[in-house]
Coordinates of C-alpha atoms and ligand atoms in Angstrom, one line a residue:
X1 CA -19.9 -4.5 35.7
X2 CA -19.4 -6.5 32.5
X3 CA -15.7 -7.3 32.1
X4 CA -15.9 -6.8 28.3
X5 CA -17.6 -4.3 26.0
X6 CA -17.7 -6.9 23.3
X7 CA -16.8 -10.6 23.0
X8 CA -16.2 -12.3 19.7
X9 CA -17.1 -15.9 20.4
X10 CA -16.4 -19.2 18.7
X11 CA -14.3 -17.9 15.8
X12 CA -10.9 -19.1 14.5
X13 CA -8.4 -16.4 15.4
X14 CA -5.4 -16.1 13.1
X15 CA -2.3 -13.9 13.4
X16 CA 1.0 -13.9 11.6
X17 CA 2.2 -16.4 14.2
X18 CA -0.6 -18.9 14.6
X19 CA -4.2 -20.0 14.2
X20 CA -6.3 -21.0 17.2
X21 CA -9.9 -21.4 18.2
X22 CA -10.6 -18.9 21.0
X23 CA -12.8 -16.0 22.1
X24 CA -11.7 -12.4 21.9
X25 CA -12.6 -10.0 24.8
X26 CA -12.6 -6.3 24.0
X27 CA -12.8 -3.4 26.4
X28 CA -12.1 0.3 25.8
X29 CA -11.3 -0.3 22.1
X30 CA -8.5 -2.8 22.9
X31 CA -8.2 -6.5 23.1
X32 CA -8.0 -7.4 26.8
X33 CA -8.4 -11.2 26.8
X34 CA -8.0 -14.2 24.5
X35 CA -9.3 -17.6 25.7
X36 CA -12.0 -20.2 25.8
X37 CA -15.3 -19.5 27.5
X38 CA -14.7 -15.8 28.3
X39 CA -17.3 -14.1 30.5
X40 CA -20.3 -12.5 28.9
X41 CA -19.7 -9.1 27.3
X42 CA -22.1 -6.2 27.0
X43 CA -22.3 -7.2 23.4
X44 CA -21.5 -10.4 21.7
X45 CA -20.7 -11.5 18.2
X46 CA -21.1 -15.1 17.2
X47 CA -18.2 -15.9 14.9
X48 CA -19.0 -19.6 14.4
X49 CA -17.6 -20.6 11.0
X50 CA -15.7 -17.3 10.6
X51 CA -12.1 -16.4 10.6
X52 CA -11.1 -13.6 13.1
X53 CA -8.2 -11.8 11.5
X54 CA -6.3 -8.6 12.4
X55 CA -7.7 -5.8 10.3
X56 CA -5.6 -5.2 7.2
X57 CA -3.0 -2.5 7.2
X58 CA -2.8 -1.0 3.7
X59 CA 0.6 0.7 3.7
X60 CA 0.4 2.1 0.2
X61 CA -2.6 4.0 -0.9
X62 CA -3.3 7.5 -2.3
X63 CA -6.2 9.5 -1.1
X64 CA -6.9 13.2 -1.9
X65 CA -3.3 13.7 -3.0
X66 CA -2.7 16.8 -5.1
X67 CA -1.5 15.8 -8.5
X68 CA -0.3 18.9 -10.3
X69 CA -1.6 17.9 -13.8
X70 CA -5.2 18.9 -13.5
X71 CA -6.4 15.5 -12.5
X72 CA -8.1 14.9 -9.2
X73 CA -8.1 11.8 -7.1
X74 CA -11.6 10.4 -6.9
X75 CA -11.2 9.3 -3.3
X76 CA -10.8 11.5 -0.3
X77 CA -10.3 10.3 3.3
X78 CA -14.0 9.5 3.7
X79 CA -14.6 7.5 0.5
X80 CA -11.1 5.9 0.6
X81 CA -11.3 4.7 4.2
X82 CA -15.0 3.6 3.7
X83 CA -13.8 1.4 0.8
X84 CA -10.9 0.2 2.8
X85 CA -13.1 -0.8 5.8
X86 CA -15.5 -2.6 3.5
X87 CA -12.6 -4.7 2.2
X88 CA -11.4 -5.7 5.7
X89 CA -8.7 -3.0 6.2
X90 CA -8.6 -1.0 9.4
X91 CA -5.4 1.1 9.0
X92 CA -4.3 3.0 5.9
X93 CA -1.1 4.9 5.3
X94 CA -1.4 7.3 2.4
X95 CA 1.1 10.0 1.4
X96 CA 1.6 13.6 2.3
X97 CA 3.4 14.7 -0.8
X98 CA 5.8 17.7 -0.9
X99 CA 5.5 19.7 -4.1
X100 CA 8.8 21.0 -5.4
X101 CA 9.4 24.4 -3.7
X102 CA 7.1 23.6 -0.9
X103 CA 8.2 23.0 2.7
X104 CA 7.7 19.4 3.9
X105 CA 6.0 20.7 7.0
X106 CA 3.5 22.7 4.9
X107 CA 2.7 19.5 2.9
X108 CA 2.0 17.6 6.1
X109 CA -0.2 20.4 7.5
X110 CA -2.1 20.5 4.3
X111 CA -2.6 16.8 4.3
X112 CA -3.9 16.9 7.9
X113 CA -6.5 19.4 6.8
X114 CA -7.6 17.0 4.1
X115 CA -7.9 14.1 6.6
X116 CA -9.2 15.7 9.8
X117 CA -12.6 14.5 10.7
X118 CA -13.1 12.5 7.5
X119 CA -11.7 9.1 8.0
X120 CA -13.7 6.1 9.2
X121 CA -10.6 4.0 10.2
X122 CA -7.3 5.0 11.6
X123 CA -4.5 6.4 9.4
X124 CA -0.9 7.4 9.5
X125 CA 1.1 9.3 6.9
X126 CA 4.1 8.5 4.8
X127 CA 5.9 11.6 3.5
X128 CA 6.9 12.0 -0.2
X129 CA 10.1 13.9 -0.4
X130 CA 10.5 15.6 -3.7
X131 CA 12.6 18.7 -2.9
X132 CA 15.4 17.7 -0.4
X133 CA 16.8 21.2 0.2
X134 CA 19.3 21.9 3.0
X135 CA 16.4 23.0 5.2
X136 CA 14.4 19.9 4.5
X137 CA 17.4 17.5 5.0
X138 CA 18.8 19.4 7.9
X139 CA 15.8 20.4 9.9
X140 CA 12.3 19.5 8.6
X141 CA 12.8 15.8 8.0
X142 CA 14.5 15.1 11.3
X143 CA 11.8 17.0 13.1
X144 CA 9.0 15.3 11.3
X145 CA 10.5 11.9 11.9
X146 CA 10.5 12.7 15.6
X147 CA 6.9 13.8 15.4
X148 CA 5.8 10.4 14.2
X149 CA 6.2 10.6 10.4
X150 CA 8.8 7.8 10.3
X151 CA 8.6 6.7 6.7
X152 CA 8.9 8.4 3.4
X153 CA 8.7 7.6 -0.3
X154 CA 11.1 8.8 -2.9
X155 CA 10.8 8.5 -6.7
X156 CA 13.4 7.7 -9.3
X157 CA 10.9 8.7 -12.0
X158 CA 8.2 11.3 -12.8
X159 CA 9.7 14.8 -13.6
X160 CA 7.7 16.5 -10.8
X161 CA 8.7 14.0 -8.1
X162 CA 12.1 12.4 -9.0
X163 CA 15.4 12.7 -7.1
X164 CA 18.8 12.3 -8.6
X165 CA 21.3 9.8 -7.1
X166 CA 23.0 12.5 -5.0
X167 CA 19.7 13.6 -3.5
X168 CA 18.7 10.0 -2.9
X169 CA 21.9 9.5 -0.9
X170 CA 21.2 12.7 1.2
X171 CA 17.8 11.4 2.0
X172 CA 19.0 7.9 2.8
X173 CA 21.6 9.4 5.1
X174 CA 18.9 11.3 7.2
X175 CA 16.9 8.1 7.3
X176 CA 19.9 6.2 8.7
X177 CA 20.7 8.9 11.3
X178 CA 17.1 9.2 12.5
X179 CA 15.9 5.6 12.1
X180 CA 13.2 6.1 9.4
X181 CA 12.1 3.8 6.6
X182 CA 12.6 4.8 3.0
X183 CA 10.3 3.5 0.3
X184 CA 11.6 3.7 -3.2
X185 CA 9.8 3.8 -6.5
X186 CA 12.4 2.3 -8.7
X187 CA 12.1 3.0 -12.5
X188 CA 14.8 4.8 -14.6
X189 CA 13.3 8.1 -15.6
X190 CA 15.6 8.9 -18.6
X191 CA 15.1 5.4 -20.1
X192 CA 11.3 5.9 -19.9
X193 CA 11.5 9.4 -21.4
X194 CA 13.7 8.1 -24.3
X195 CA 11.4 5.2 -25.0
X196 CA 8.3 7.4 -24.8
X197 CA 9.7 9.9 -27.3
X198 CA 10.5 7.1 -29.7
X199 CA 7.1 5.5 -29.4
X200 CA 5.3 8.8 -29.7
X201 CA 7.3 9.8 -32.8
X202 CA 6.2 6.5 -34.3
X203 CA 2.6 7.3 -33.6
X204 CA 2.4 4.6 -30.9
X205 CA 0.4 6.5 -28.3
X206 CA -2.4 4.1 -27.4
X207 CA -2.6 3.0 -23.7
X208 CA -0.9 -0.4 -24.5
X209 CA 2.3 1.5 -25.3
X210 CA 2.6 2.5 -21.7
X211 CA 3.9 -1.0 -21.0
X212 CA 6.3 -0.7 -23.9
X213 CA 7.7 2.5 -22.5
X214 CA 8.4 0.9 -19.1
X215 CA 9.9 -2.5 -19.8
X216 CA 11.4 -4.6 -17.0
X217 CA 14.9 -3.6 -17.7
X218 CA 14.0 0.0 -16.7
X219 CA 12.7 -1.3 -13.3
X220 CA 15.6 -3.7 -12.9
X221 CA 18.3 -1.0 -13.4
X222 CA 16.6 1.4 -11.0
X223 CA 16.1 -1.4 -8.4
X224 CA 19.8 -2.4 -8.7
X225 CA 20.8 1.3 -8.3
X226 CA 18.5 1.8 -5.3
X227 CA 20.1 -1.2 -3.7
X228 CA 23.6 0.0 -4.4
X229 CA 22.8 3.5 -3.0
X230 CA 21.3 1.9 0.1
X231 CA 24.5 -0.2 0.5
X232 CA 26.6 2.9 0.2
X233 CA 24.6 4.7 2.7
X234 CA 24.4 1.6 4.9
X235 CA 20.6 1.8 5.5
X236 CA 17.7 -0.5 4.9
X237 CA 15.2 0.4 2.2
X238 CA 11.9 -0.9 0.9
X239 CA 11.2 -1.2 -2.8
X240 CA 7.6 -0.5 -3.5
X241 CA 5.2 -2.0 -6.1
X242 CA 7.6 -4.6 -7.6
X243 CA 6.2 -5.9 -10.8
X244 CA 8.2 -8.9 -12.1
X245 CA 11.1 -11.2 -12.4
X246 CA 13.9 -8.8 -13.1
X247 CA 13.4 -6.6 -10.1
X248 CA 12.7 -9.7 -8.0
X249 CA 16.1 -11.1 -9.1
X250 CA 17.9 -7.9 -7.9
X251 CA 16.1 -7.9 -4.5
X252 CA 16.7 -11.6 -4.0
X253 CA 20.4 -11.1 -4.8
X254 CA 20.6 -8.3 -2.2
X255 CA 18.7 -10.2 0.4
X256 CA 21.0 -13.1 -0.2
X257 CA 24.0 -10.9 0.6
X258 CA 22.4 -10.1 3.9
X259 CA 21.2 -6.6 3.1
X260 CA 18.0 -5.3 4.7
X261 CA 16.2 -4.8 1.4
X262 CA 12.4 -5.1 1.9
X263 CA 9.9 -5.4 -0.9
X264 CA 6.3 -4.7 -1.6
X265 CA 4.1 -6.0 -4.4
X266 CA 0.4 -5.3 -5.2
X267 CA -2.7 -7.1 -6.7
X268 CA -2.1 -5.7 -10.2
X269 CA 1.0 -7.8 -10.6
X270 CA -0.9 -11.0 -9.7
X271 CA -4.2 -10.4 -11.5
X272 CA -3.5 -8.1 -14.5
X273 CA -1.1 -8.4 -17.5
X274 CA 0.0 -5.9 -20.1
X275 CA -2.7 -7.3 -22.3
X276 CA -5.2 -5.5 -20.1
X277 CA -3.9 -2.2 -21.5
X278 CA -4.6 -3.4 -25.0
X279 CA -8.3 -2.6 -25.2
X280 CA -10.4 -0.7 -27.7
X281 CA -10.3 3.1 -27.6
X282 CA -9.1 4.5 -24.3
X283 CA -10.4 1.6 -22.2
X284 CA -6.8 0.3 -21.6
X285 CA -6.0 3.5 -19.6
X286 CA -8.0 2.0 -16.8
X287 CA -5.0 -0.3 -16.2
X288 CA -2.3 2.2 -16.6
X289 CA -0.1 2.2 -13.6
X290 CA 3.7 2.2 -13.0
X291 CA 5.4 -0.1 -13.2
X292 CA 3.0 -1.7 -15.6
X293 CA 1.5 -5.2 -15.2
X294 CA 3.7 -7.8 -17.0
X295 CA 2.6 -11.3 -18.2
X296 CA 1.5 -14.6 -16.8
X297 CA 5.1 -15.9 -16.2
X298 CA 5.9 -12.8 -14.2
X299 CA 2.7 -13.2 -12.2
X300 CA 4.1 -16.6 -11.2
X301 CA 7.4 -15.1 -10.1
X302 CA 5.5 -12.7 -7.9
X303 CA 3.6 -15.6 -6.3
X304 CA 6.9 -17.3 -5.8
X305 CA 8.2 -14.2 -4.1
X306 CA 5.2 -14.0 -1.8
X307 CA 5.5 -17.7 -0.9
X308 CA 9.3 -17.6 -0.4
X309 CA 9.7 -14.4 1.6
X310 CA 11.2 -12.0 -1.0
X311 CA 8.2 -9.8 -0.3
X312 CA 7.2 -8.6 3.2
X313 CA 4.3 -6.4 2.2
X314 CA 1.2 -6.7 -0.1
X315 CA -0.4 -3.3 -0.6
X316 CA -3.0 -1.9 -2.9
X317 CA -1.2 1.1 -4.3
X318 CA -4.8 2.4 -4.6
X319 CA -4.5 5.5 -6.9
X320 CA -8.1 6.5 -7.7
X321 CA -8.8 8.2 -11.0
X322 CA -12.2 8.0 -12.6
X323 CA -12.4 6.8 -16.2
X324 CA -15.2 9.1 -17.4
X325 CA -15.2 12.8 -16.8
X326 CA -12.8 15.6 -17.2
X327 CA -10.4 15.2 -14.2
X328 CA -9.5 11.5 -14.2
X329 CA -7.9 9.2 -16.8
X330 CA -9.1 11.5 -19.6
X331 CA -7.9 14.8 -18.1
X332 CA -6.0 15.5 -21.3
X333 CA -8.8 14.2 -23.6
X334 CA -10.2 10.9 -24.7
X335 CA -7.4 10.4 -27.3
X336 CA -4.5 11.7 -25.1
X337 CA -1.3 9.7 -25.5
X338 CA -0.4 7.2 -22.8
X339 CA 2.2 9.5 -21.4
X340 CA -0.5 12.0 -20.4
X341 CA -2.8 9.5 -18.6
X342 CA -2.7 9.8 -14.8
X343 CA -0.9 6.7 -13.5
X344 CA -2.6 4.4 -11.0
X345 CA -5.5 2.1 -10.4
X346 CA -8.0 1.5 -7.6
X347 CA -7.8 -1.5 -5.3
X348 CA -8.1 -0.6 -1.6
X349 CA -11.2 -2.7 -1.2
X350 CA -10.3 -5.7 -3.4
X351 CA -6.7 -6.1 -2.1
X352 CA -7.5 -8.5 0.7
X353 CA -10.3 -10.6 -1.0
X354 CA -8.1 -11.2 -4.1
X355 CA -5.1 -12.4 -2.1
X356 CA -7.2 -14.4 0.3
X357 CA -9.0 -16.2 -2.5
X358 CA -6.2 -16.9 -4.9
X359 CA -3.6 -17.2 -2.1
X360 CA -5.0 -18.9 0.9
X361 CA -8.1 -20.4 -0.8
X362 CA -6.1 -21.9 -3.6
X363 CA -3.3 -23.1 -1.3
X364 CA -0.5 -20.8 -2.5
X365 CA 0.1 -19.2 0.9
X366 CA -0.9 -20.0 4.4
X367 CA -3.4 -18.0 6.5
X368 CA -0.5 -16.9 8.7
X369 CA 1.4 -15.6 5.6
X370 CA -1.7 -13.8 4.5
X371 CA -1.9 -12.0 7.8
X372 CA 1.8 -11.3 7.8
X373 CA 1.8 -9.8 4.3
X374 CA -1.3 -7.7 4.6
X375 CA -1.3 -6.6 8.3
X376 CA 1.5 -7.6 10.7
X377 CA 4.5 -6.9 8.5
X378 CA 3.4 -3.5 7.2
X379 CA 2.6 -2.6 10.8
X380 CA 6.1 -3.6 11.9
X381 CA 7.8 -2.0 8.9
X382 CA 6.2 1.4 9.5
X383 CA 6.3 1.5 13.3
X384 CA 2.7 0.6 14.2
X385 CA 3.2 -2.9 15.7
X386 CA 1.8 -4.3 18.0
X387 CA -0.9 -1.6 18.3
X388 CA -1.9 -2.6 14.8
X389 CA -1.3 -5.8 12.8
X390 CA -2.2 -8.4 15.4
X391 CA -4.8 -9.7 17.8
X392 CA -3.0 -9.7 21.1
X393 CA -3.8 -8.5 24.6
X394 CA -3.1 -4.7 24.5
X395 CA -3.5 -4.3 20.7
X396 CA -6.2 -2.1 19.3
X397 CA -9.3 -4.1 18.6
X398 CA -9.0 -3.8 14.8
X399 CA -10.5 -7.0 13.6
X400 CA -12.0 -8.3 10.4
X401 CA -14.4 -11.3 10.5
X402 CA -14.1 -13.3 7.3
X403 CA -16.5 -15.8 5.9
X404 CA -14.0 -18.1 4.1
X405 CA -16.8 -19.7 2.1
X406 CA -18.6 -16.5 0.8
X407 CA -18.5 -16.5 -3.0
X408 CA -18.4 -13.0 -4.6
X409 CA -18.0 -11.9 -8.2
X410 CA -16.2 -8.6 -8.0
X411 CA -18.1 -5.8 -9.6
X412 CA -17.7 -2.1 -9.3
X413 CA -21.3 -1.8 -8.2
X414 CA -20.4 -3.7 -5.1
X415 CA -17.5 -1.5 -4.1
X416 CA -17.5 1.6 -2.0
X417 CA -14.8 3.8 -3.6
X418 CA -15.6 6.8 -5.8
X419 CA -14.0 5.4 -8.9
X420 CA -16.3 4.4 -11.8
X421 CA -14.5 1.1 -12.5
X422 CA -12.5 -1.7 -11.0
X423 CA -9.8 -3.4 -13.1
X424 CA -10.9 -6.7 -11.4
X425 CA -14.5 -6.6 -12.7
X426 CA -15.8 -10.2 -13.1
X427 CA -13.2 -12.0 -11.1
X428 CA -14.8 -14.6 -8.8
X429 CA -13.4 -14.8 -5.3
X430 CA -14.1 -17.1 -2.4
X431 CA -13.8 -15.5 1.1
X432 CA -15.0 -12.0 2.0
X433 CA -14.8 -9.8 5.1
X434 CA -18.3 -9.7 6.5
X435 CA -17.7 -7.4 9.5
X436 CA -14.9 -5.0 10.4
X437 CA -14.2 -3.6 13.8
X438 CA -12.0 -0.5 14.3
X439 CA -10.9 0.0 18.0
X440 CA -13.9 -2.3 19.0
X441 CA -16.5 -0.4 17.0
X442 CA -18.3 -2.1 14.1
X443 CA -17.5 0.0 11.1
X444 CA -18.8 -2.4 8.4
X445 CA -21.3 -5.2 8.4
X446 CA -22.2 -7.1 5.3
X447 CA -21.0 -4.3 3.0
X448 CA -22.9 -1.6 4.9
X449 CA -20.8 1.1 6.4
X450 CA -21.8 1.7 10.1
X451 CA -19.2 4.3 11.1
X452 CA -19.2 8.0 10.8
X453 CA -16.4 10.1 9.2
X454 CA -14.2 11.2 12.1
X455 CA -14.1 7.8 13.8
X456 CA -10.7 7.3 12.3
X457 CA -7.8 8.8 14.2
X458 CA -4.3 9.9 13.1
X459 CA -1.5 7.5 14.2
X460 CA 1.9 8.9 14.9
X461 CA 4.4 6.1 14.1
X462 CA 7.3 4.8 16.1
X463 CA 10.7 4.4 14.6
X464 CA 10.5 1.0 12.9
X465 CA 12.9 -1.6 14.2
X466 CA 13.4 -3.0 10.6
X467 CA 14.8 0.4 9.5
X468 CA 17.8 0.0 11.7
X469 CA 21.0 -0.6 9.8
X470 CA 22.3 -4.1 9.9
X471 CA 25.8 -3.0 11.0
X472 CA 24.6 -0.8 13.8
X473 CA 27.4 1.6 13.2
X474 CA 26.9 5.2 14.1
X475 CA 27.2 6.4 10.5
X476 CA 28.0 5.2 7.0
X477 CA 31.2 7.3 7.1
Ligands
URP501 O1 1.0 4.1 -11.1 C1 1.1 4.3 -9.9 N1 1.7 3.3 -9.2 N2 0.6 5.3 -9.4 C2 0.5 5.7 -8.0 C3 1.7 6.5 -7.7 C4 2.9 5.6 -7.4 O2 3.9 5.8 -8.0 O3 2.8 4.8 -6.5
ZN502 ZN1 5.3 4.6 -6.9
ZN503 ZN1 1.6 4.5 -5.1

């Protein structure tokens, strides 16, 4: 009997901890050996000249999420995970979103129905808590956390989603008691509403004014408040999609005080600016997302934060709305004001190549940092490590083979999502994932999907160790 189902031979294997030349032996969907000159496998992949990396873990993406404003997400679990796999990602964590008035359990059951049998790579769920009733706080949330839904997002903005400070504290308190990770979308809702009204009264409704309605102070204030609430509740939090200097300053300050404040950023804050919203007609709406992209100086601050450890996670925040057609960016018409444009941009497939090329390729971050930010850290922060996020004996054989020399000009025609544009059209990158394995099965080779929907399995998550309060006390009070 062959000792291995598959051996990846002669590659350079990198994890968040080190880089080494060795073979990878895979059996039963798991890594079972790392070493030189491994015995022959039933199948062999020659990885000479290639990097052998843990598959990406995209811990922030939206697939088939009900929106409530008539718009429809362009990607379901099949097209979304197909696109992810073709970009070197092997695990995604999208969001089961509670609608106000809905039970959280019902939202999770609905989301399972949307995912079952459709994904080509493995997936877990974050929850989005929008209606923290007594029943949700006292029973549903604790029970769901114990069932493996160990992270949830809360919003400080968007009328249909936002919580007030008291509600945030209630949610943080449950997270503390149960050991879950809370992700926070930090923008001050009232400030945005006030600015939006003023802009619209002045006739300033074009997409570019989306950025004016959400200046950095709005993000800074909410980030500071989220940190203060977390301090009061004595629980770690993770601030998602951080866009620029002012929020970074708050996070750095809190981290400097020894607080467990984690932070995520995304490609749009490295590769886009507010100028990308300033395009003829409605074109700028393609880049409407929140917080909005800032400017070149802020891009540099984000790079500094990636290099220096302010950020632990680099996610896509893939939120797929088509530009053309009646249910995407133009759901309220081609001339709709910016405040009526669905927020979010696609990026699940381009996340890794963009960071690899501008980060590792151009010497801004090391290969180990790249793996940490895009795979190992999100797996740790959301209770999936070491099953996901590394190449080690016992880990799932979720592996991406990268050609570090492959030059690609990003174009929507090349991508596998269902969105009709990419905001990164025309950007040249060096380095591309040429083959992706999910639990030892080839799911993507040279841009061709080779897996069937249903290969991807649901992953219940462990309680993440980084969500433990620093003090280790039994309760904040
Ligand atoms: O604009 C964004 N980021 N849309 C996606 C939803 C969210 O808040 O992450
Ligand atoms: Zn958000
Ligand atoms: Zn998001």
